[in-house]
Tab-separated table of C-alpha atoms and ligand atoms in Angstrom:
chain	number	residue	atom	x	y	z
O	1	UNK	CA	0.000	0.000	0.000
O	2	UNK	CA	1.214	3.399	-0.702
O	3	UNK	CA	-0.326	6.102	1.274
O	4	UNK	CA	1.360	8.559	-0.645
O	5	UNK	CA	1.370	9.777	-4.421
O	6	UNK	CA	4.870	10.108	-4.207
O	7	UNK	CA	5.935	6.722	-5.189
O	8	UNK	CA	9.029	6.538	-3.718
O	9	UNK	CA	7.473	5.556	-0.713
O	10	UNK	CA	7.850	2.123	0.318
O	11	UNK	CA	5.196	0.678	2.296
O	12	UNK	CA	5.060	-2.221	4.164
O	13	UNK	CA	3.252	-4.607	6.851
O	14	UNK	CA	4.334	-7.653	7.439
O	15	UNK	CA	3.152	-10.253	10.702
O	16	UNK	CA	5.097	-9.608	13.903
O	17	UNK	CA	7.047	-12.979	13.434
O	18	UNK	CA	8.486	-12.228	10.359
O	19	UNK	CA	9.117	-8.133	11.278
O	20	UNK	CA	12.738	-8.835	12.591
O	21	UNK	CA	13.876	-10.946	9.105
O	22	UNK	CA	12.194	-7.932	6.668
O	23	UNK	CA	13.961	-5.203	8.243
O	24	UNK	CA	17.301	-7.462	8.463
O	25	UNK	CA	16.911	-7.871	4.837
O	26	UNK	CA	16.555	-4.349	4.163
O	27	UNK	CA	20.164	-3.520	5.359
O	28	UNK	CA	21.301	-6.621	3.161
O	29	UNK	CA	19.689	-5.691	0.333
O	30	UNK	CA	21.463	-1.905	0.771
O	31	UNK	CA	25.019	-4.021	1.701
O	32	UNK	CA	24.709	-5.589	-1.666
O	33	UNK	CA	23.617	-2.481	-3.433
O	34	UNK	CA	26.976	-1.245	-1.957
O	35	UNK	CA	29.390	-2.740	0.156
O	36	UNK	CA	30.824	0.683	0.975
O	37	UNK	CA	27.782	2.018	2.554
O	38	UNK	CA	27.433	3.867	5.493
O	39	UNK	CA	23.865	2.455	7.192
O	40	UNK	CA	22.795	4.371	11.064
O	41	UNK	CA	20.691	2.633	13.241
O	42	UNK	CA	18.284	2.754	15.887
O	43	UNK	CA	18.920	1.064	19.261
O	44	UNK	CA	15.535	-0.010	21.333
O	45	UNK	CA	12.862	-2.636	21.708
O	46	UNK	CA	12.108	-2.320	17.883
O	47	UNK	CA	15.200	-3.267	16.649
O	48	UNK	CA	17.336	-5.831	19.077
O	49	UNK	CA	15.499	-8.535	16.910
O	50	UNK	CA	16.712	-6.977	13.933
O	51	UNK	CA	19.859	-6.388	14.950
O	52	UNK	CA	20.556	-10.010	15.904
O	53	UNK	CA	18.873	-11.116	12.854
O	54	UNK	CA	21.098	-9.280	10.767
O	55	UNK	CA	24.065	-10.781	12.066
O	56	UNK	CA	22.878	-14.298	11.797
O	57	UNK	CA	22.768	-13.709	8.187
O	58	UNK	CA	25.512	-11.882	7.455
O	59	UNK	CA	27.370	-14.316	9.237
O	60	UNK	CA	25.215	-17.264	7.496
O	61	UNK	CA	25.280	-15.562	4.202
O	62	UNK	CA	29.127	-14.486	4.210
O	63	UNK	CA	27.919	-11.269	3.380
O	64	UNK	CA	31.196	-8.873	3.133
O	65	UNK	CA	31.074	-5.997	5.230
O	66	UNK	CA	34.513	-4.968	5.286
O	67	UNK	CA	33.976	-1.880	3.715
O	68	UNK	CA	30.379	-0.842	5.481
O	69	UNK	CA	30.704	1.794	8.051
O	70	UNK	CA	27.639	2.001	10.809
O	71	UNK	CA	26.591	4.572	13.436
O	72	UNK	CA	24.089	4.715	15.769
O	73	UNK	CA	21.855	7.784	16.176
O	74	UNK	CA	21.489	8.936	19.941
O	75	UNK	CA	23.525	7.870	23.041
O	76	UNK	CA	23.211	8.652	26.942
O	77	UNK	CA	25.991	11.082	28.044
O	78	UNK	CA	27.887	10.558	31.211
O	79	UNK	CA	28.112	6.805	31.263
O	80	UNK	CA	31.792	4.950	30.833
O	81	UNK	CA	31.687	3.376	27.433
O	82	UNK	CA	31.390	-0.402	28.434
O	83	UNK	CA	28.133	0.972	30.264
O	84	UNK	CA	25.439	-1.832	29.145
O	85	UNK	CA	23.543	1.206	28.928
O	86	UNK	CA	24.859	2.786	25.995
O	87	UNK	CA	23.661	2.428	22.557
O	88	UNK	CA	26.758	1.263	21.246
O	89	UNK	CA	27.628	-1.417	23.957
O	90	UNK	CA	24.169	-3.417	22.888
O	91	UNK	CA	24.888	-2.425	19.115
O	92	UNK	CA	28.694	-4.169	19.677
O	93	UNK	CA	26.737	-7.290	22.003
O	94	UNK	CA	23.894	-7.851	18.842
O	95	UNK	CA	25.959	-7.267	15.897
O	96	UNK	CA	29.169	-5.693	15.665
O	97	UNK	CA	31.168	-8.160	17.195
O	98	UNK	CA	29.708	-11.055	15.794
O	99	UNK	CA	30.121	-9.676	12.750
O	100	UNK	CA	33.355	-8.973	13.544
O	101	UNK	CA	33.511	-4.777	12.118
O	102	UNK	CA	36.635	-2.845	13.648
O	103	UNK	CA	36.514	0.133	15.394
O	104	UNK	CA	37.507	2.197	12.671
O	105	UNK	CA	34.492	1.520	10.592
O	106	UNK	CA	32.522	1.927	13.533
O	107	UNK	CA	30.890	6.240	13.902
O	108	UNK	CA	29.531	7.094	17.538
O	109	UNK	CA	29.598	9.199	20.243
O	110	UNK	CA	31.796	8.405	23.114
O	111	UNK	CA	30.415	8.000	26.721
O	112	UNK	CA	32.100	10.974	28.489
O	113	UNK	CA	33.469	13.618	26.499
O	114	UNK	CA	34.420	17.010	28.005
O	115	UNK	CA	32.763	18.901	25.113
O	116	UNK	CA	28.594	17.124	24.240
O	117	UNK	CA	28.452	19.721	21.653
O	118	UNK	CA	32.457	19.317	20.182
O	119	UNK	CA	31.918	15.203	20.291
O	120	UNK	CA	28.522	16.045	18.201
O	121	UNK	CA	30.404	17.732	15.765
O	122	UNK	CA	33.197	15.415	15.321
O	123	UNK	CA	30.265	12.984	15.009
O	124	UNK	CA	29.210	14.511	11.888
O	125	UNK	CA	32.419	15.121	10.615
O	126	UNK	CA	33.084	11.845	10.637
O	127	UNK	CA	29.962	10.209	8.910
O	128	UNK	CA	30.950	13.458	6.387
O	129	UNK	CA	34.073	12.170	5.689
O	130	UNK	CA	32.244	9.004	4.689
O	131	UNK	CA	30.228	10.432	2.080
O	132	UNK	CA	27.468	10.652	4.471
O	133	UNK	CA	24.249	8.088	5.369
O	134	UNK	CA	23.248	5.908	2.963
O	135	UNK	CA	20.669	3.693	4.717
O	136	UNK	CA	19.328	5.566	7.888
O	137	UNK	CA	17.174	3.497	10.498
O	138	UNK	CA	14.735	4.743	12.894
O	139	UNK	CA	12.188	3.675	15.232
O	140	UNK	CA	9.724	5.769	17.027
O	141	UNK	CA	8.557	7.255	20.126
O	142	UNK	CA	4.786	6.907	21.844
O	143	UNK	CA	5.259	10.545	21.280
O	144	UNK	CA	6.541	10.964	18.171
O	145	UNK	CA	10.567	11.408	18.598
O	146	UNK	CA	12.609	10.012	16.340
O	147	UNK	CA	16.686	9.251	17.980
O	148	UNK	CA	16.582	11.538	21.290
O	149	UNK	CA	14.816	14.400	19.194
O	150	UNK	CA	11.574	15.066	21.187
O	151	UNK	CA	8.256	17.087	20.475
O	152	UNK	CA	9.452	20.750	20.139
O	153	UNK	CA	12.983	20.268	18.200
O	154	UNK	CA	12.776	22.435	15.367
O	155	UNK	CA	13.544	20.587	11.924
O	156	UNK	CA	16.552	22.565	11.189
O	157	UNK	CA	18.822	20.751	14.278
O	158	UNK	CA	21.817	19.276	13.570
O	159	UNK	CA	23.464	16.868	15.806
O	160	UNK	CA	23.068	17.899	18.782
O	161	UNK	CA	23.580	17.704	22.992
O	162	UNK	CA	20.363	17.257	24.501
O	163	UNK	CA	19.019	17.607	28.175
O	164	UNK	CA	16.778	14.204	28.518
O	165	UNK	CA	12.951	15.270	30.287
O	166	UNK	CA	11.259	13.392	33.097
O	167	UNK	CA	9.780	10.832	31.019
O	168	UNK	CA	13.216	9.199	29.122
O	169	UNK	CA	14.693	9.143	32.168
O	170	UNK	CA	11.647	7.146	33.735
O	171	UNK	CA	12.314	4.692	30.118
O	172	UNK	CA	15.510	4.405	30.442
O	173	UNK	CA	15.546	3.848	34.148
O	174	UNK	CA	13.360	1.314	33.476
O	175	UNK	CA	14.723	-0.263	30.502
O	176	UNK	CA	17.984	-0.674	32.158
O	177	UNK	CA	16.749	-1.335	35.083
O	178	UNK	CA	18.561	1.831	37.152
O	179	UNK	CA	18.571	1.103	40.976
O	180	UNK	CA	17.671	4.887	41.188
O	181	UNK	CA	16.396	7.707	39.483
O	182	UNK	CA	19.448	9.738	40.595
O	183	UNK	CA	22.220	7.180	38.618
O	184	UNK	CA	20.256	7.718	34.979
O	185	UNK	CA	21.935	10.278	32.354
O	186	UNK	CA	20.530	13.680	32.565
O	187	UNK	CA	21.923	14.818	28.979
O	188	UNK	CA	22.290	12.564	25.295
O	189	UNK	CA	23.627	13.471	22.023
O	190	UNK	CA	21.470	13.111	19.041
O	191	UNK	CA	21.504	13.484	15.408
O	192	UNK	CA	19.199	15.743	14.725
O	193	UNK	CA	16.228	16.186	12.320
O	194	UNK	CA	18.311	17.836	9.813
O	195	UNK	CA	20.945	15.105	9.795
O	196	UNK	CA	18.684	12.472	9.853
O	197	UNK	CA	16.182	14.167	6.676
O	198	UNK	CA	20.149	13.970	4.880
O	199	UNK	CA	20.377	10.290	4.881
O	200	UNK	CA	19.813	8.924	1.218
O	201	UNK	CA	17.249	6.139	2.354
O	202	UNK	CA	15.340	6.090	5.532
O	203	UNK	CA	13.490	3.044	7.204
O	204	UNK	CA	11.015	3.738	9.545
O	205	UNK	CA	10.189	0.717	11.996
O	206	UNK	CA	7.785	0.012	13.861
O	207	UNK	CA	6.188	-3.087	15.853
O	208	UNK	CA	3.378	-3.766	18.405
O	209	UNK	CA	0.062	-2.435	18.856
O	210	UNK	CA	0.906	0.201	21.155
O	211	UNK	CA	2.795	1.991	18.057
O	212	UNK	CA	-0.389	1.900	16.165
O	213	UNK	CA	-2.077	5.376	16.924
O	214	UNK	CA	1.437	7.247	16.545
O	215	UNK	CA	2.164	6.202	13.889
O	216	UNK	CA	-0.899	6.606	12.110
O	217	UNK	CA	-0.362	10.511	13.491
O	218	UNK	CA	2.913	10.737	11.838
O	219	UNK	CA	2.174	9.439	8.675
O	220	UNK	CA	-1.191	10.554	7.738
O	221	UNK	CA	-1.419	13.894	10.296
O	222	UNK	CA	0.125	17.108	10.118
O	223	UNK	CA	3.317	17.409	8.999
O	224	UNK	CA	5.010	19.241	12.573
O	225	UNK	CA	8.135	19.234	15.031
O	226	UNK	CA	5.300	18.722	17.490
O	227	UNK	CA	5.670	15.189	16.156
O	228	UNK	CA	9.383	14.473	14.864
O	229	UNK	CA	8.408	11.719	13.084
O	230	UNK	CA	5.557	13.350	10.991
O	231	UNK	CA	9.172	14.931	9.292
O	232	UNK	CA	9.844	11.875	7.156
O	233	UNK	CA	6.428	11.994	5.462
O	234	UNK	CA	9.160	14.522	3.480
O	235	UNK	CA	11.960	12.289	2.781
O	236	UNK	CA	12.162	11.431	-0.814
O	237	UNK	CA	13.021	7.896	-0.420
O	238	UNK	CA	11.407	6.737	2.364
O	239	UNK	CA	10.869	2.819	3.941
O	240	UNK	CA	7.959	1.835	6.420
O	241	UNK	CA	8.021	-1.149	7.709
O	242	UNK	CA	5.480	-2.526	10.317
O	243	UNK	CA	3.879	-5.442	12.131
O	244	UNK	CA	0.553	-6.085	11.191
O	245	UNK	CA	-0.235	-4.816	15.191
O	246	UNK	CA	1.731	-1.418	14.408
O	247	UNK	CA	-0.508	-1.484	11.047
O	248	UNK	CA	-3.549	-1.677	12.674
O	249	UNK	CA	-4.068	2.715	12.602
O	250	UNK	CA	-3.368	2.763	8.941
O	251	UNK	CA	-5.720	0.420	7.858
O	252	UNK	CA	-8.526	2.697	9.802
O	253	UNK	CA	-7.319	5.789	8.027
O	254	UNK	CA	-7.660	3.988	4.420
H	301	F6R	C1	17.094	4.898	19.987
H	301	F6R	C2	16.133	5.727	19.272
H	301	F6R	C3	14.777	5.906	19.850
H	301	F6R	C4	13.916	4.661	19.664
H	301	F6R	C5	12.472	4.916	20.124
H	301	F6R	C6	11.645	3.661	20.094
H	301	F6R	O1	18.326	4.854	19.298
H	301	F6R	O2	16.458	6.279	18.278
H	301	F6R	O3	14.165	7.009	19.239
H	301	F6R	O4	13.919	4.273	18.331
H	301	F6R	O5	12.476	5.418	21.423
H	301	F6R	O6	12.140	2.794	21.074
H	301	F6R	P1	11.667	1.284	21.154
H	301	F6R	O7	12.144	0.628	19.925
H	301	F6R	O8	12.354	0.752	22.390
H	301	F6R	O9	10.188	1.300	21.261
């Protein structure tokens, strides 16, 4: 189904068993499109599946990867960078190291740098010196955000040092299972709409009926940084790819 005219859109809904295998094969398809290419992702509930997925078949599939380079999109400032909590320590656990990529093809924001908004721009200088995103993933928030960019960022941010608001602290002190409310970050660093909107593909993902009425919202409502998501209904080349449960608002709005 496309929803929009625009037919670059790719649309599509798939049952919740076979969700983490169609988004896996997504970032194959890209890695044989171009072994070079530079492909972001998401880290959260939506994508560990995916992300372990994807190494059982490169691994399986002796796809080469030696020339891919990843990055992930948001990370928690403040923690040591073995934290289990950081993005990049489950990224390494679910994929990296199994699929054995070095560090130097690996982009991402270290854990405690004196500077949030220097490491944010030697984040995007190096995914510049890349050639930029090729193959962007992203999941979404019950609210809307996209990486750690939250109702309210205006479109034009870059990369960017964030504070982190009541609620993702709650989420994340939940997630990883803080002792205390008083040990989770207080400030992340993000790409930002704008760098995100720059990627050459995106994939939106999304699983499990409590994703169904935002993203119905961000795909068929206005188009506003009220609801960061509701940006991609601009990308030129964009992917959605859902559970049938994540579906379910888009078949109302038909
Ligand atoms: C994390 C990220 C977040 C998540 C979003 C959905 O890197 O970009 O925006 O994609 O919070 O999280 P899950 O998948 O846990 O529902």
């Amino acid at each position: 189904m496309n929803i929009m005219t625009d037919a670059v859109w790719k649309f599509k809904v798939v049952p919740k068993e076979r969700f983490d295998d169609e988004a896996a094969r997504l970032a194959i398809r890209q890695l044989q499109r171009k072994p070079a290419s530079v492909v972001g992702l998401a880290t959260g509930d939506t994508t560990n599946g995916m992300h372990r997925t994807l190494a059982e078949k490169i691994v399986q599939e002796k796809i080469d990867v030696s020339c891919v380079s990843v990055c992930n999109l948001d990370e928690a400032a403040g923690l040591p960078d073995d934290h289990p909590a950081r993005g990049i320590s489950r990224l390494k656990r679910m994929l990296y190291d199994p699929i054995a990529l070095k560090p130097e093809q690996i982009v991402c924001f270290r854990g405690q740098p004196d500077d949030l908004e220097a490491e944010c721009r030697a984040f995007e200088a190096a995914l510049a010196r890349r050639g930029g995103i090729d193959l962007q993933f992203v999941g979404i928030g019950l609210n809307g955000h996209i990486a750690f960019c939250e109702p309210g960022m205006p479109f034009h941010a870059g990369c960017c040092a964030v504070e982190l608001n009541a609620g993702q602290r709650e989420e994340m002190r939940r997630k990883f299972q803080y002792a205390s409310l008083d040990d989770v970050p207080t400030r992340a660093m993000t790409m930002g709409i704008k760098s995100i909107m720059h990627a050459s593909r995106v994939v939106l993902l999304a699983k499990g009926s409590h994703k169904a009425g935002i993203v119905r919202a961000a795909l068929t409502g206005p188009v506003t940084p009220e609801l960061p998501a509701s940006v991609l209904q601009l990308h030129p080349r964009l992917t959605v790819l859902l559970d049938d449960e994540a579906a379910a608002g888009m078949a109302e709005s038909k």
